[in-house]
Amino acid sequence: MSGNPAPLPLSESELLPRSFYSRPAVKVARDLLGKIVVHGETAGRIVETEAYLGKDDLAAHSARGITPRTQVIFGPPGHAYVYFIYGMYECLNIVCEPENQPGCVLIRALEPVGGIDVMRRRRPAAKKTEALANGPGKLTLAMGITRALNGADLLKGPLRLYRPAAEPGIRIRTTPRIGISQCADWPLRFLIDGNRFVSKP
DNA sequence: CAATAGATCATCT
DNA sequence: GATGATCTATTGC
């Protein structure tokens, strides 16, 4: 019974409640900035997110309805959607919106705050701490997040999200999303302005 | 610095 | 059979 040691001063922190996730994806994406992701020995502060919406958002995996892959996006909020991309990488999303309504948030970059030595071992290509988790594929490698966590409940499972005890004031910048061709100009990417750990400034 | 090729496979047409 | 919510190494200015 020692599966998930909390590496942080998380004692004062709160686990994000289901109601946090049961809201529009755009709001959740903005509000996730500054929150803490914990998995195993590693922890990271979310510094960059992207919102993926319901049926009008053709860039979203859920745009063409429920498939084996996309069913968790239509499920209850507060679960992980982890998918495999480019034959090589995995990306972590947070399912939001009420059940049966599609919508999720892609976590694009983390500021490492715990288990940094473990992250370095998993990411030998990263020469600087800034590069450990400054991209959707990099952060899943650094934190050991795989498709095995697809559908995991963020309130009960091995992967959890916390509101830190003290949230410093941040300035949020909004830009178009990265790496998509459809709806490419929609302003649905959010990042902490001036943070060194975002994927692209 | 910027641009680009190559890796590599689940998913959906 | 083509595509993709990416990353790294390499090449070229």
CSV table of C-alpha atoms (C1' of nucleotides) in Angstrom, one decimal:
chain,number,residue,atom,x,y,z
A,1,MET,CA,0.0,0.0,0.0
A,2,SER,CA,2.5,2.6,-1.1
A,3,GLY,CA,1.5,2.9,-4.7
A,4,ASN,CA,1.3,6.7,-5.0
A,5,PRO,CA,3.6,8.6,-2.8
A,6,ALA,CA,2.8,12.3,-2.9
A,7,PRO,CA,6.1,14.0,-3.7
A,8,LEU,CA,5.0,17.5,-2.9
A,9,PRO,CA,3.8,19.6,0.0
A,10,LEU,CA,0.4,18.4,-1.2
A,11,SER,CA,-1.0,18.1,2.3
A,12,GLU,CA,-2.4,21.6,2.1
A,13,SER,CA,-3.5,21.1,-1.5
A,14,GLU,CA,-7.0,20.0,-2.6
A,15,LEU,CA,-7.8,17.3,-5.1
A,16,LEU,CA,-9.8,18.9,-7.9
A,17,PRO,CA,-13.5,17.9,-7.5
A,18,ARG,CA,-15.7,16.4,-10.2
A,19,SER,CA,-17.5,19.8,-10.5
A,20,PHE,CA,-14.3,21.4,-11.7
A,21,TYR,CA,-14.3,19.2,-14.8
A,22,SER,CA,-18.0,19.2,-15.4
A,23,ARG,CA,-17.8,22.6,-17.2
A,24,PRO,CA,-17.1,23.9,-20.7
A,25,ALA,CA,-13.8,22.8,-22.1
A,26,VAL,CA,-12.6,26.4,-22.6
A,27,LYS,CA,-13.1,27.3,-19.0
A,28,VAL,CA,-11.5,24.1,-17.7
A,29,ALA,CA,-8.5,24.6,-20.1
A,30,ARG,CA,-7.9,28.1,-18.6
A,31,ASP,CA,-8.4,27.0,-15.0
A,32,LEU,CA,-6.1,24.1,-15.3
A,33,LEU,CA,-3.2,26.5,-15.7
A,34,GLY,CA,-1.2,26.4,-12.5
A,35,LYS,CA,-2.7,23.1,-11.2
A,36,ILE,CA,-0.5,20.2,-10.3
A,37,VAL,CA,-0.5,16.8,-12.0
A,38,VAL,CA,0.8,13.9,-9.9
A,39,HIS,CA,1.7,10.4,-11.1
A,40,GLY,CA,3.9,8.1,-9.1
A,41,GLU,CA,7.0,10.0,-7.9
A,42,THR,CA,6.6,12.7,-10.5
A,43,ALA,CA,4.7,15.9,-10.4
A,44,GLY,CA,4.3,18.9,-12.7
A,45,ARG,CA,2.6,22.3,-12.8
A,46,ILE,CA,0.4,22.8,-15.8
A,47,VAL,CA,1.7,25.7,-17.9
A,48,GLU,CA,0.1,25.1,-21.3
A,49,THR,CA,-3.3,23.6,-22.4
A,50,GLU,CA,-5.6,23.4,-25.4
A,51,ALA,CA,-9.3,23.0,-25.5
A,52,TYR,CA,-11.0,20.5,-27.8
A,53,LEU,CA,-14.7,21.1,-28.2
A,54,GLY,CA,-17.8,19.2,-29.3
A,55,LYS,CA,-19.1,18.4,-32.8
A,56,ASP,CA,-18.4,21.7,-34.5
A,57,ASP,CA,-14.6,21.5,-33.7
A,58,LEU,CA,-13.3,19.4,-36.6
A,59,ALA,CA,-9.9,19.3,-35.0
A,60,ALA,CA,-11.2,17.3,-32.1
A,61,HIS,CA,-11.1,13.5,-32.2
A,62,SER,CA,-14.7,13.5,-31.0
A,63,ALA,CA,-15.9,15.5,-34.0
A,64,ARG,CA,-16.9,12.3,-35.9
A,65,GLY,CA,-18.8,10.7,-33.0
A,66,ILE,CA,-18.3,7.9,-30.7
A,67,THR,CA,-15.7,5.3,-31.7
A,68,PRO,CA,-13.7,2.8,-29.6
A,69,ARG,CA,-11.0,5.5,-29.3
A,70,THR,CA,-13.2,8.5,-28.5
A,71,GLN,CA,-15.8,6.9,-26.2
A,72,VAL,CA,-14.0,8.2,-23.0
A,73,ILE,CA,-14.4,11.8,-24.3
A,74,PHE,CA,-18.2,11.2,-24.2
A,75,GLY,CA,-18.0,9.7,-20.8
A,76,PRO,CA,-18.1,11.3,-17.3
A,77,PRO,CA,-15.8,14.3,-16.6
A,78,GLY,CA,-12.7,14.1,-14.5
A,79,HIS,CA,-11.2,11.1,-16.4
A,80,ALA,CA,-8.1,10.8,-18.5
A,81,TYR,CA,-8.1,10.5,-22.2
A,82,VAL,CA,-4.7,9.2,-23.4
A,83,TYR,CA,-4.1,8.4,-27.0
A,84,PHE,CA,-1.3,7.2,-29.2
A,85,ILE,CA,0.0,9.5,-32.0
A,86,TYR,CA,2.5,9.3,-34.8
A,87,GLY,CA,3.3,5.7,-34.0
A,88,MET,CA,5.5,6.9,-31.1
A,89,TYR,CA,4.0,9.2,-28.6
A,90,GLU,CA,1.2,9.5,-26.2
A,91,CYS,CA,-0.8,12.6,-25.3
A,92,LEU,CA,-2.7,13.3,-22.1
A,93,ASN,CA,-6.1,14.9,-22.1
A,94,ILE,CA,-8.6,15.7,-19.4
A,95,VAL,CA,-12.2,14.9,-20.1
A,96,CYS,CA,-14.6,17.6,-19.2
A,97,GLU,CA,-18.2,18.7,-19.9
A,98,PRO,CA,-21.1,16.8,-18.4
A,99,GLU,CA,-21.5,13.1,-19.3
A,100,ASN,CA,-22.5,12.5,-22.9
A,101,GLN,CA,-21.2,15.9,-24.0
A,102,PRO,CA,-17.8,15.7,-25.8
A,103,GLY,CA,-15.0,18.0,-24.8
A,104,CYS,CA,-11.5,17.7,-23.4
A,105,VAL,CA,-8.3,19.5,-22.6
A,106,LEU,CA,-4.9,18.6,-24.0
A,107,ILE,CA,-2.1,19.1,-21.5
A,108,ARG,CA,0.7,20.5,-23.6
A,109,ALA,CA,3.4,21.4,-21.2
A,110,LEU,CA,4.4,21.0,-17.5
A,111,GLU,CA,6.8,22.7,-15.2
A,112,PRO,CA,8.5,19.9,-13.3
A,113,VAL,CA,8.0,20.2,-9.6
A,114,GLY,CA,8.6,16.7,-8.2
A,115,GLY,CA,10.6,13.6,-9.2
A,116,ILE,CA,12.8,15.6,-11.5
A,117,ASP,CA,15.6,13.0,-11.3
A,118,VAL,CA,13.2,10.4,-12.5
A,119,MET,CA,12.1,12.6,-15.3
A,120,ARG,CA,15.7,13.1,-16.4
A,121,ARG,CA,16.2,9.3,-16.5
A,122,ARG,CA,13.1,8.9,-18.7
A,123,ARG,CA,14.0,11.8,-21.0
A,124,PRO,CA,17.7,11.5,-21.8
A,125,ALA,CA,17.3,13.7,-24.9
A,126,ALA,CA,16.4,16.6,-22.7
A,127,LYS,CA,19.5,18.6,-21.9
A,128,LYS,CA,17.8,21.3,-19.8
A,129,THR,CA,15.1,21.1,-17.2
A,130,GLU,CA,12.9,23.3,-19.4
A,131,ALA,CA,12.9,20.5,-22.1
A,132,LEU,CA,11.8,17.7,-19.8
A,133,ALA,CA,8.0,18.2,-20.3
A,134,ASN,CA,7.6,21.2,-22.6
A,135,GLY,CA,5.4,19.3,-25.2
A,136,PRO,CA,2.5,16.8,-25.1
A,137,GLY,CA,4.6,13.8,-26.0
A,138,LYS,CA,7.5,14.8,-23.8
A,139,LEU,CA,5.4,15.2,-20.6
A,140,THR,CA,3.8,11.8,-20.9
A,141,LEU,CA,7.3,10.3,-21.2
A,142,ALA,CA,8.7,12.3,-18.3
A,143,MET,CA,5.8,11.3,-16.0
A,144,GLY,CA,5.4,7.7,-17.2
A,145,ILE,CA,1.9,8.3,-18.5
A,146,THR,CA,0.7,5.7,-21.1
A,147,ARG,CA,-2.4,4.4,-22.7
A,148,ALA,CA,-2.8,2.1,-19.7
A,149,LEU,CA,-4.2,5.3,-18.0
A,150,ASN,CA,-6.8,5.9,-20.7
A,151,GLY,CA,-10.2,6.3,-18.9
A,152,ALA,CA,-8.6,6.5,-15.4
A,153,ASP,CA,-10.6,8.4,-12.9
A,154,LEU,CA,-8.6,11.5,-11.7
A,155,LEU,CA,-10.4,11.4,-8.4
A,156,LYS,CA,-9.6,7.8,-7.5
A,157,GLY,CA,-6.8,6.5,-9.8
A,158,PRO,CA,-3.0,6.7,-9.9
A,159,LEU,CA,-3.1,9.9,-11.8
A,160,ARG,CA,-4.4,13.0,-9.9
A,161,LEU,CA,-4.8,16.7,-10.2
A,162,TYR,CA,-4.5,19.2,-7.4
A,163,ARG,CA,-5.1,22.8,-6.7
A,164,PRO,CA,-1.9,24.0,-5.0
A,165,ALA,CA,-2.1,25.5,-1.6
A,166,ALA,CA,-0.9,28.9,-2.9
A,167,GLU,CA,-1.6,29.7,-6.5
A,168,PRO,CA,0.6,32.6,-7.6
A,169,GLY,CA,-1.1,35.2,-9.8
A,170,ILE,CA,-0.6,34.4,-13.5
A,171,ARG,CA,-1.2,36.2,-16.7
A,172,ILE,CA,-2.9,33.9,-19.3
A,173,ARG,CA,-2.1,34.2,-23.0
A,174,THR,CA,-4.4,32.8,-25.7
A,175,THR,CA,-3.2,31.6,-29.1
A,176,PRO,CA,-4.4,29.3,-31.9
A,177,ARG,CA,-3.8,25.6,-31.3
A,178,ILE,CA,-0.6,23.8,-32.4
A,179,GLY,CA,-0.2,21.0,-35.0
A,180,ILE,CA,-3.7,20.9,-36.4
A,181,SER,CA,-5.1,21.7,-39.9
A,182,GLN,CA,-8.8,22.1,-39.3
A,183,CYS,CA,-10.1,25.0,-37.2
A,184,ALA,CA,-6.5,26.1,-37.1
A,185,ASP,CA,-7.2,29.7,-36.2
A,186,TRP,CA,-9.5,29.1,-33.2
A,187,PRO,CA,-8.0,30.7,-30.1
A,188,LEU,CA,-8.1,27.7,-27.9
A,189,ARG,CA,-4.5,27.4,-26.7
A,190,PHE,CA,-3.8,28.8,-23.3
A,191,LEU,CA,-0.5,29.3,-21.6
A,192,ILE,CA,1.0,31.0,-18.6
A,193,ASP,CA,2.6,34.2,-20.0
A,194,GLY,CA,6.3,34.4,-19.5
A,195,ASN,CA,6.7,30.8,-18.2
A,196,ARG,CA,9.9,29.1,-19.4
A,197,PHE,CA,8.4,25.7,-19.6
A,198,VAL,CA,5.8,26.2,-22.3
A,199,SER,CA,6.3,24.3,-25.6
A,200,LYS,CA,6.6,27.4,-27.8
A,201,PRO,CA,6.6,31.0,-26.4
B,1,DC,C1',18.6,30.2,-35.8
B,2,DA,C1',15.0,27.8,-39.5
B,3,DA,C1',13.7,24.1,-42.2
B,4,DT,C1',13.1,19.3,-42.9
B,5,DA,C1',13.3,14.2,-42.9
B,6,DG,C1',12.6,10.1,-40.6
B,7,DA,C1',10.8,7.3,-37.0
B,8,DT,C1',6.6,4.2,-36.6
B,9,DC,C1',1.6,2.5,-35.9
B,10,DA,C1',-3.4,2.9,-34.2
B,11,DT,C1',-7.2,4.7,-36.2
B,12,DC,C1',-10.6,5.4,-39.6
B,13,DT,C1',-11.8,5.7,-44.9
C,1,DG,C1',-3.9,2.9,-47.6
C,2,DA,C1',-3.3,7.7,-45.8
C,3,DT,C1',-3.1,10.3,-42.0
C,4,DG,C1',-1.8,12.3,-37.7
C,5,DA,C1',-3.5,17.2,-31.2
C,6,DT,C1',5.0,14.8,-32.1
C,7,DC,C1',9.9,14.8,-31.3
C,8,DT,C1',14.7,14.4,-32.5
C,9,DA,C1',18.7,14.8,-35.3
C,10,DT,C1',20.6,16.8,-39.1
C,11,DT,C1',21.3,20.0,-42.5
C,12,DG,C1',21.7,24.6,-44.3
C,13,DC,C1',22.0,29.7,-43.9
